[in-house]
């Protein structure tokens, strides 16, 4: 459900109690819309994550770390200049709406101590991050709008900050609401949503239905009592700071920030990775489209050139009927096809002899045959290249930032991305995964560089190699004395299934064999291999909750 004003108010209170008096140590821009503030309070450090992306605008604290991009934006540099070293004085909801105002006490050698505000508007696609001075003048904003673009207000440097228009009654106005809510005609969800600031339809529906089932006789007092509850929950795809849902499938959390981190972490991390590495995703996507078109075009040409045998037959039949050449020739000649005893008409050039026409058909046959061989070769090359990019597309779906860097280096090495930076002379160890299990090491590659390394460099000849059958997936290698133990084989096969595009299927076939029976496919990009003397095991890739 959307984060309504009441939810944001509770969130602001929670953030304030955890971060007030905290020092802003560092600020990182994760992409154009997402930022991470490292804040240190006595005895503990937090990461304050905030996002104004249109599909998941949010703010929460966590101890988890986020991957940082290689470059720093101008807005991030501005934030660092103004707020690093500053102290948080308060975090509050502003104007009874989905706006959080963070007051920061800053200082420098020229201005001494001064106040600035980080204003976070969490309003879907209209979300914005603004920096205000102590007089609420706008110093900077990610999204700037002139009064001509926005009829309600302008958002430009130097203008005084005008809050979002909100004519609804705040929940704190007890006198007004007590009177309005005493009227039974107003006892329906839409009235609450339309008249009370910060009430979402889902919250309003819960309050009305709960009040009808209760023994309370004062609706306003009942609402205040309900809003004081605190038990952050996630119920399937919905969440709130207390349980307003009818579903029994709810998970409780200690804090609202824990809820938001759990709900948004995968979306946030995926978005940060994709935004910071658009070139990789675009390169893979455009090459898949290019190669698909190329294969279709070559296939069409192949169909056109499939009449090479017809040229050979006509040349042969003309040569067999050379005795009919009396010097008087029409544009067509009828001859017997002795392969099926049928008469066929062959077009000829009347100015040339039958033998010369036969030679012309033989030349067409040879030319068409060469074209066919070339087309078959080009189609095979294009299909191999397309399979390579399909593999990269699969690998990108589950790649971490380090994995992406390795994939980018691979694309640079193969000439698909032009590298404008000087290549590093330092060799970086591939970021493959290692699992210890029952005295064995299980190595898991998540891209071509890692697959090649664990299979062809790290592994010994008698180590076991695992891979999903006839599908895209990771190379998995097992090293250790217990590698033939059934439980070890099943565990390695499980990882091979989990790290494959069949991870959501059941009874996934996994091939395994010894490393010495593997052979890298010559001339193929990627980590493609052929193998023999393999066995197959069927696995249900049920991912452990800790994976």
mmCIF file of N, CA, C and O in Angstrom, residues 173-241:
data_model
loop_
_atom_site.group_PDB
_atom_site.id
_atom_site.type_symbol
_atom_site.label_atom_id
_atom_site.label_comp_id
_atom_site.label_asym_id
_atom_site.label_seq_id
_atom_site.Cartn_x
_atom_site.Cartn_y
_atom_site.Cartn_z
ATOM 1 N N UNK A 173 -6.309 18.255 15.074
ATOM 2 C CA UNK A 173 -7.381 19.239 15.320
ATOM 3 C C UNK A 173 -8.580 18.534 15.939
ATOM 4 O O UNK A 173 -9.562 18.213 15.274
ATOM 5 N N UNK A 174 -8.491 18.324 17.241
ATOM 6 C CA UNK A 174 -9.523 17.539 17.946
ATOM 7 C C UNK A 174 -10.871 18.238 17.964
ATOM 8 O O UNK A 174 -11.917 17.582 17.860
ATOM 9 N N UNK A 175 -10.887 19.560 18.093
ATOM 10 C CA UNK A 175 -12.172 20.282 18.185
ATOM 11 C C UNK A 175 -12.977 20.122 16.904
ATOM 12 O O UNK A 175 -14.169 19.788 16.939
ATOM 13 N N UNK A 176 -12.341 20.349 15.759
ATOM 14 C CA UNK A 176 -13.046 20.252 14.477
ATOM 15 C C UNK A 176 -13.482 18.826 14.181
ATOM 16 O O UNK A 176 -14.647 18.567 13.828
ATOM 17 N N UNK A 177 -12.564 17.895 14.354
ATOM 18 C CA UNK A 177 -12.863 16.513 13.977
ATOM 19 C C UNK A 177 -13.846 15.848 14.933
ATOM 20 O O UNK A 177 -14.646 15.001 14.513
ATOM 21 N N UNK A 178 -13.787 16.195 16.188
ATOM 22 C CA UNK A 178 -14.739 15.605 17.144
ATOM 23 C C UNK A 178 -16.171 15.930 16.752
ATOM 24 O O UNK A 178 -17.075 15.088 16.842
ATOM 25 N N UNK A 179 -16.366 17.164 16.284
ATOM 26 C CA UNK A 179 -17.714 17.568 15.862
ATOM 27 C C UNK A 179 -18.107 16.865 14.569
ATOM 28 O O UNK A 179 -19.199 16.304 14.456
ATOM 29 N N UNK A 180 -17.201 16.892 13.591
ATOM 30 C CA UNK A 180 -17.512 16.292 12.287
ATOM 31 C C UNK A 180 -17.755 14.793 12.388
ATOM 32 O O UNK A 180 -18.653 14.245 11.746
ATOM 33 N N UNK A 181 -16.962 14.123 13.214
ATOM 34 C CA UNK A 181 -17.063 12.660 13.295
ATOM 35 C C UNK A 181 -18.163 12.186 14.232
ATOM 36 O O UNK A 181 -18.434 10.990 14.325
ATOM 37 N N UNK A 182 -18.783 13.123 14.952
ATOM 38 C CA UNK A 182 -19.917 12.739 15.803
ATOM 39 C C UNK A 182 -21.174 12.532 14.973
ATOM 40 O O UNK A 182 -22.155 11.944 15.439
ATOM 41 N N UNK A 183 -21.148 13.017 13.744
ATOM 42 C CA UNK A 183 -22.283 12.863 12.834
ATOM 43 C C UNK A 183 -22.196 11.501 12.159
ATOM 44 O O UNK A 183 -21.240 11.204 11.442
ATOM 45 N N UNK A 184 -23.182 10.651 12.387
ATOM 46 C CA UNK A 184 -23.159 9.288 11.827
ATOM 47 C C UNK A 184 -23.188 9.270 10.305
ATOM 48 O O UNK A 184 -22.819 8.276 9.686
ATOM 49 N N UNK A 185 -23.627 10.390 9.706
ATOM 50 C CA UNK A 185 -23.641 10.456 8.242
ATOM 51 C C UNK A 185 -22.224 10.473 7.672
ATOM 52 O O UNK A 185 -22.018 10.219 6.486
ATOM 53 N N UNK A 186 -21.259 10.800 8.518
ATOM 54 C CA UNK A 186 -19.860 10.860 8.078
ATOM 55 C C UNK A 186 -19.083 9.589 8.394
ATOM 56 O O UNK A 186 -17.875 9.547 8.241
ATOM 57 N N UNK A 187 -19.803 8.575 8.821
ATOM 58 C CA UNK A 187 -19.148 7.332 9.237
ATOM 59 C C UNK A 187 -18.969 6.397 8.037
ATOM 60 O O UNK A 187 -19.581 5.334 7.941
ATOM 61 N N UNK A 188 -18.128 6.808 7.082
ATOM 62 C CA UNK A 188 -17.799 5.955 5.932
ATOM 63 C C UNK A 188 -16.379 6.292 5.482
ATOM 64 O O UNK A 188 -15.897 7.434 5.668
ATOM 65 N N UNK A 189 -15.654 5.322 4.894
ATOM 66 C CA UNK A 189 -14.219 5.491 4.596
ATOM 67 C C UNK A 189 -13.882 6.702 3.728
ATOM 68 O O UNK A 189 -12.921 7.407 3.987
ATOM 69 N N UNK A 190 -14.678 6.948 2.691
ATOM 70 C CA UNK A 190 -14.343 8.033 1.771
ATOM 71 C C UNK A 190 -14.363 9.393 2.476
ATOM 72 O O UNK A 190 -13.573 10.286 2.138
ATOM 73 N N UNK A 191 -15.224 9.550 3.460
ATOM 74 C CA UNK A 191 -15.266 10.819 4.183
ATOM 75 C C UNK A 191 -13.941 11.051 4.915
ATOM 76 O O UNK A 191 -13.398 12.154 4.900
ATOM 77 N N UNK A 192 -13.422 10.005 5.547
ATOM 78 C CA UNK A 192 -12.135 10.144 6.250
ATOM 79 C C UNK A 192 -11.013 10.470 5.270
ATOM 80 O O UNK A 192 -10.201 11.371 5.510
ATOM 81 N N UNK A 193 -10.976 9.743 4.150
ATOM 82 C CA UNK A 193 -9.905 9.961 3.164
ATOM 83 C C UNK A 193 -9.952 11.367 2.577
ATOM 84 O O UNK A 193 -8.910 12.011 2.394
ATOM 85 N N UNK A 194 -11.159 11.870 2.306
ATOM 86 C CA UNK A 194 -11.310 13.172 1.657
ATOM 87 C C UNK A 194 -11.148 14.345 2.614
ATOM 88 O O UNK A 194 -10.898 15.473 2.164
ATOM 89 N N UNK A 195 -11.291 14.099 3.931
ATOM 90 C CA UNK A 195 -11.342 15.227 4.865
ATOM 91 C C UNK A 195 -10.228 15.259 5.910
ATOM 92 O O UNK A 195 -9.962 16.316 6.478
ATOM 93 N N UNK A 196 -9.584 14.127 6.178
ATOM 94 C CA UNK A 196 -8.542 14.110 7.204
ATOM 95 C C UNK A 196 -7.188 13.939 6.537
ATOM 96 O O UNK A 196 -6.973 13.020 5.739
ATOM 97 N N UNK A 197 -6.267 14.814 6.847
ATOM 98 C CA UNK A 197 -4.940 14.805 6.231
ATOM 99 C C UNK A 197 -4.165 13.534 6.573
ATOM 100 O O UNK A 197 -4.108 13.125 7.732
ATOM 101 N N UNK A 198 -3.606 12.902 5.539
ATOM 102 C CA UNK A 198 -2.737 11.741 5.743
ATOM 103 C C UNK A 198 -3.438 10.405 5.789
ATOM 104 O O UNK A 198 -2.793 9.385 6.015
ATOM 105 N N UNK A 199 -4.759 10.373 5.564
ATOM 106 C CA UNK A 199 -5.511 9.114 5.620
ATOM 107 C C UNK A 199 -5.618 8.496 4.227
ATOM 108 O O UNK A 199 -6.146 9.113 3.307
ATOM 109 N N UNK A 200 -5.119 7.262 4.089
ATOM 110 C CA UNK A 200 -5.258 6.531 2.833
ATOM 111 C C UNK A 200 -6.590 5.779 2.843
ATOM 112 O O UNK A 200 -7.179 5.548 3.908
ATOM 113 N N UNK A 201 -7.099 5.372 1.688
ATOM 114 C CA UNK A 201 -8.355 4.608 1.650
ATOM 115 C C UNK A 201 -8.315 3.337 2.495
ATOM 116 O O UNK A 201 -9.297 2.984 3.147
ATOM 117 N N UNK A 202 -7.176 2.648 2.494
ATOM 118 C CA UNK A 202 -7.070 1.392 3.233
ATOM 119 C C UNK A 202 -7.124 1.627 4.744
ATOM 120 O O UNK A 202 -7.779 0.882 5.479
ATOM 121 N N UNK A 203 -6.455 2.661 5.220
ATOM 122 C CA UNK A 203 -6.510 3.002 6.639
ATOM 123 C C UNK A 203 -7.918 3.428 7.026
ATOM 124 O O UNK A 203 -8.443 3.002 8.076
ATOM 125 N N UNK A 204 -8.558 4.239 6.194
ATOM 126 C CA UNK A 204 -9.912 4.721 6.482
ATOM 127 C C UNK A 204 -10.902 3.567 6.569
ATOM 128 O O UNK A 204 -11.756 3.521 7.466
ATOM 129 N N UNK A 205 -10.777 2.623 5.649
ATOM 130 C CA UNK A 205 -11.683 1.463 5.652
ATOM 131 C C UNK A 205 -11.494 0.631 6.926
ATOM 132 O O UNK A 205 -12.472 0.200 7.535
ATOM 133 N N UNK A 206 -10.245 0.437 7.315
ATOM 134 C CA UNK A 206 -9.970 -0.325 8.537
ATOM 135 C C UNK A 206 -10.590 0.362 9.762
ATOM 136 O O UNK A 206 -11.230 -0.296 10.605
ATOM 137 N N UNK A 207 -10.418 1.680 9.884
ATOM 138 C CA UNK A 207 -10.913 2.409 11.059
ATOM 139 C C UNK A 207 -12.442 2.373 11.140
ATOM 140 O O UNK A 207 -13.009 2.176 12.225
ATOM 141 N N UNK A 208 -13.109 2.550 10.023
ATOM 142 C CA UNK A 208 -14.579 2.535 10.022
ATOM 143 C C UNK A 208 -15.104 1.149 10.388
ATOM 144 O O UNK A 208 -15.991 1.009 11.252
ATOM 145 N N UNK A 209 -14.559 0.103 9.760
ATOM 146 C CA UNK A 209 -15.029 -1.252 10.044
ATOM 147 C C UNK A 209 -14.734 -1.663 11.482
ATOM 148 O O UNK A 209 -15.550 -2.313 12.134
ATOM 149 N N UNK A 210 -13.550 -1.279 11.985
ATOM 150 C CA UNK A 210 -13.186 -1.629 13.372
ATOM 151 C C UNK A 210 -14.071 -0.899 14.373
ATOM 152 O O UNK A 210 -14.453 -1.461 15.413
ATOM 153 N N UNK A 211 -14.407 0.351 14.076
ATOM 154 C CA UNK A 211 -15.263 1.127 14.983
ATOM 155 C C UNK A 211 -16.666 0.522 15.067
ATOM 156 O O UNK A 211 -17.262 0.429 16.151
ATOM 157 N N UNK A 212 -17.179 0.087 13.933
ATOM 158 C CA UNK A 212 -18.525 -0.522 13.907
ATOM 159 C C UNK A 212 -18.579 -1.796 14.742
ATOM 160 O O UNK A 212 -19.617 -2.124 15.331
ATOM 161 N N UNK A 213 -17.454 -2.511 14.813
ATOM 162 C CA UNK A 213 -17.414 -3.764 15.577
ATOM 163 C C UNK A 213 -17.108 -3.535 17.059
ATOM 164 O O UNK A 213 -17.218 -4.453 17.871
ATOM 165 N N UNK A 214 -16.696 -2.308 17.399
ATOM 166 C CA UNK A 214 -16.295 -2.027 18.786
ATOM 167 C C UNK A 214 -17.487 -1.549 19.620
ATOM 168 O O UNK A 214 -18.579 -1.318 19.098
ATOM 169 N N UNK A 215 -17.219 -1.372 20.912
ATOM 170 C CA UNK A 215 -18.245 -0.843 21.828
ATOM 171 C C UNK A 215 -18.041 0.641 22.107
ATOM 172 O O UNK A 215 -18.677 1.210 23.004
ATOM 173 N N UNK A 216 -17.117 1.270 21.354
ATOM 174 C CA UNK A 216 -16.827 2.686 21.562
ATOM 175 C C UNK A 216 -17.991 3.543 21.057
ATOM 176 O O UNK A 216 -18.696 3.169 20.119
ATOM 177 N N UNK A 217 -18.166 4.724 21.678
ATOM 178 C CA UNK A 217 -19.229 5.631 21.227
ATOM 179 C C UNK A 217 -18.681 6.988 20.778
ATOM 180 O O UNK A 217 -19.455 7.911 20.518
ATOM 181 N N UNK A 218 -17.361 7.121 20.727
ATOM 182 C CA UNK A 218 -16.746 8.363 20.250
ATOM 183 C C UNK A 218 -15.735 7.994 19.166
ATOM 184 O O UNK A 218 -14.674 7.445 19.450
ATOM 185 N N UNK A 219 -16.107 8.293 17.923
ATOM 186 C CA UNK A 219 -15.303 7.856 16.781
ATOM 187 C C UNK A 219 -13.917 8.512 16.789
ATOM 188 O O UNK A 219 -12.915 7.871 16.517
ATOM 189 N N UNK A 220 -13.838 9.800 17.094
ATOM 190 C CA UNK A 220 -12.552 10.488 17.085
ATOM 191 C C UNK A 220 -11.604 9.882 18.117
ATOM 192 O O UNK A 220 -10.433 9.605 17.819
ATOM 193 N N UNK A 221 -12.103 9.656 19.341
ATOM 194 C CA UNK A 221 -11.267 9.052 20.386
ATOM 195 C C UNK A 221 -10.820 7.650 19.990
ATOM 196 O O UNK A 221 -9.697 7.232 20.291
ATOM 197 N N UNK A 222 -11.724 6.933 19.315
ATOM 198 C CA UNK A 222 -11.379 5.586 18.849
ATOM 199 C C UNK A 222 -10.239 5.650 17.843
ATOM 200 O O UNK A 222 -9.293 4.853 17.905
ATOM 201 N N UNK A 223 -10.299 6.619 16.905
ATOM 202 C CA UNK A 223 -9.245 6.767 15.887
ATOM 203 C C UNK A 223 -7.905 7.069 16.546
ATOM 204 O O UNK A 223 -6.878 6.451 16.212
ATOM 205 N N UNK A 224 -7.911 8.014 17.495
ATOM 206 C CA UNK A 224 -6.667 8.385 18.178
ATOM 207 C C UNK A 224 -6.069 7.180 18.895
ATOM 208 O O UNK A 224 -4.853 6.945 18.847
ATOM 209 N N UNK A 225 -6.917 6.406 19.517
ATOM 210 C CA UNK A 225 -6.473 5.209 20.230
ATOM 211 C C UNK A 225 -5.861 4.191 19.262
ATOM 212 O O UNK A 225 -4.808 3.595 19.550
ATOM 213 N N UNK A 226 -6.487 3.995 18.115
ATOM 214 C CA UNK A 226 -5.988 3.044 17.124
ATOM 215 C C UNK A 226 -4.650 3.504 16.540
ATOM 216 O O UNK A 226 -3.731 2.703 16.348
ATOM 217 N N UNK A 227 -4.537 4.797 16.254
ATOM 218 C CA UNK A 227 -3.318 5.312 15.626
ATOM 219 C C UNK A 227 -2.108 5.260 16.558
ATOM 220 O O UNK A 227 -0.971 5.395 16.104
ATOM 221 N N UNK A 228 -2.358 5.077 17.849
ATOM 222 C CA UNK A 228 -1.253 4.971 18.809
ATOM 223 C C UNK A 228 -0.643 3.569 18.827
ATOM 224 O O UNK A 228 0.400 3.346 19.449
ATOM 225 N N UNK A 229 -1.304 2.635 18.173
ATOM 226 C CA UNK A 229 -0.782 1.260 18.117
ATOM 227 C C UNK A 229 0.553 1.263 17.363
ATOM 228 O O UNK A 229 0.804 2.107 16.507
ATOM 229 N N UNK A 230 1.388 0.286 17.686
ATOM 230 C CA UNK A 230 2.687 0.198 16.993
ATOM 231 C C UNK A 230 3.110 -1.269 16.916
ATOM 232 O O UNK A 230 3.506 -1.869 17.912
ATOM 233 N N UNK A 231 2.975 -1.818 15.721
ATOM 234 C CA UNK A 231 3.406 -3.198 15.470
ATOM 235 C C UNK A 231 3.657 -3.338 13.971
ATOM 236 O O UNK A 231 2.811 -3.827 13.234
ATOM 237 N N UNK A 232 4.807 -2.821 13.486
ATOM 238 C CA UNK A 232 5.065 -2.833 12.036
ATOM 239 C C UNK A 232 4.925 -4.236 11.444
ATOM 240 O O UNK A 232 5.477 -5.200 11.975
ATOM 241 N N UNK A 233 4.150 -4.325 10.355
ATOM 242 C CA UNK A 233 3.882 -5.630 9.744
ATOM 243 C C UNK A 233 3.982 -5.546 8.226
ATOM 244 O O UNK A 233 3.773 -4.492 7.627
ATOM 245 N N UNK A 234 4.282 -6.699 7.644
ATOM 246 C CA UNK A 234 4.158 -6.895 6.196
ATOM 247 C C UNK A 234 3.175 -8.031 5.994
ATOM 248 O O UNK A 234 3.373 -9.131 6.518
ATOM 249 N N UNK A 235 2.098 -7.754 5.269
ATOM 250 C CA UNK A 235 1.073 -8.768 4.993
ATOM 251 C C UNK A 235 1.022 -8.974 3.481
ATOM 252 O O UNK A 235 0.435 -8.146 2.768
ATOM 253 N N UNK A 236 1.663 -10.041 3.033
ATOM 254 C CA UNK A 236 1.809 -10.313 1.604
ATOM 255 C C UNK A 236 2.487 -9.111 0.940
ATOM 256 O O UNK A 236 3.637 -8.826 1.210
ATOM 257 N N UNK A 237 1.788 -8.336 0.109
ATOM 258 C CA UNK A 237 2.441 -7.202 -0.567
ATOM 259 C C UNK A 237 2.177 -5.876 0.143
ATOM 260 O O UNK A 237 2.683 -4.835 -0.281
ATOM 261 N N UNK A 238 1.388 -5.882 1.200
ATOM 262 C CA UNK A 238 1.041 -4.655 1.920
ATOM 263 C C UNK A 238 1.860 -4.521 3.189
ATOM 264 O O UNK A 238 2.352 -5.514 3.740
ATOM 265 N N UNK A 239 1.971 -3.296 3.678
ATOM 266 C CA UNK A 239 2.687 -3.062 4.936
ATOM 267 C C UNK A 239 2.138 -1.800 5.600
ATOM 268 O O UNK A 239 1.580 -0.914 4.941
ATOM 269 N N UNK A 240 2.306 -1.737 6.924
ATOM 270 C CA UNK A 240 1.912 -0.542 7.679
ATOM 271 C C UNK A 240 2.571 -0.610 9.044
ATOM 272 O O UNK A 240 3.159 -1.642 9.401
ATOM 273 N N UNK A 241 2.456 0.481 9.823
ATOM 274 C CA UNK A 241 3.135 0.485 11.121
ATOM 275 C C UNK A 241 2.323 -0.221 12.212
ATOM 276 O O UNK A 241 2.798 -0.417 13.319
#
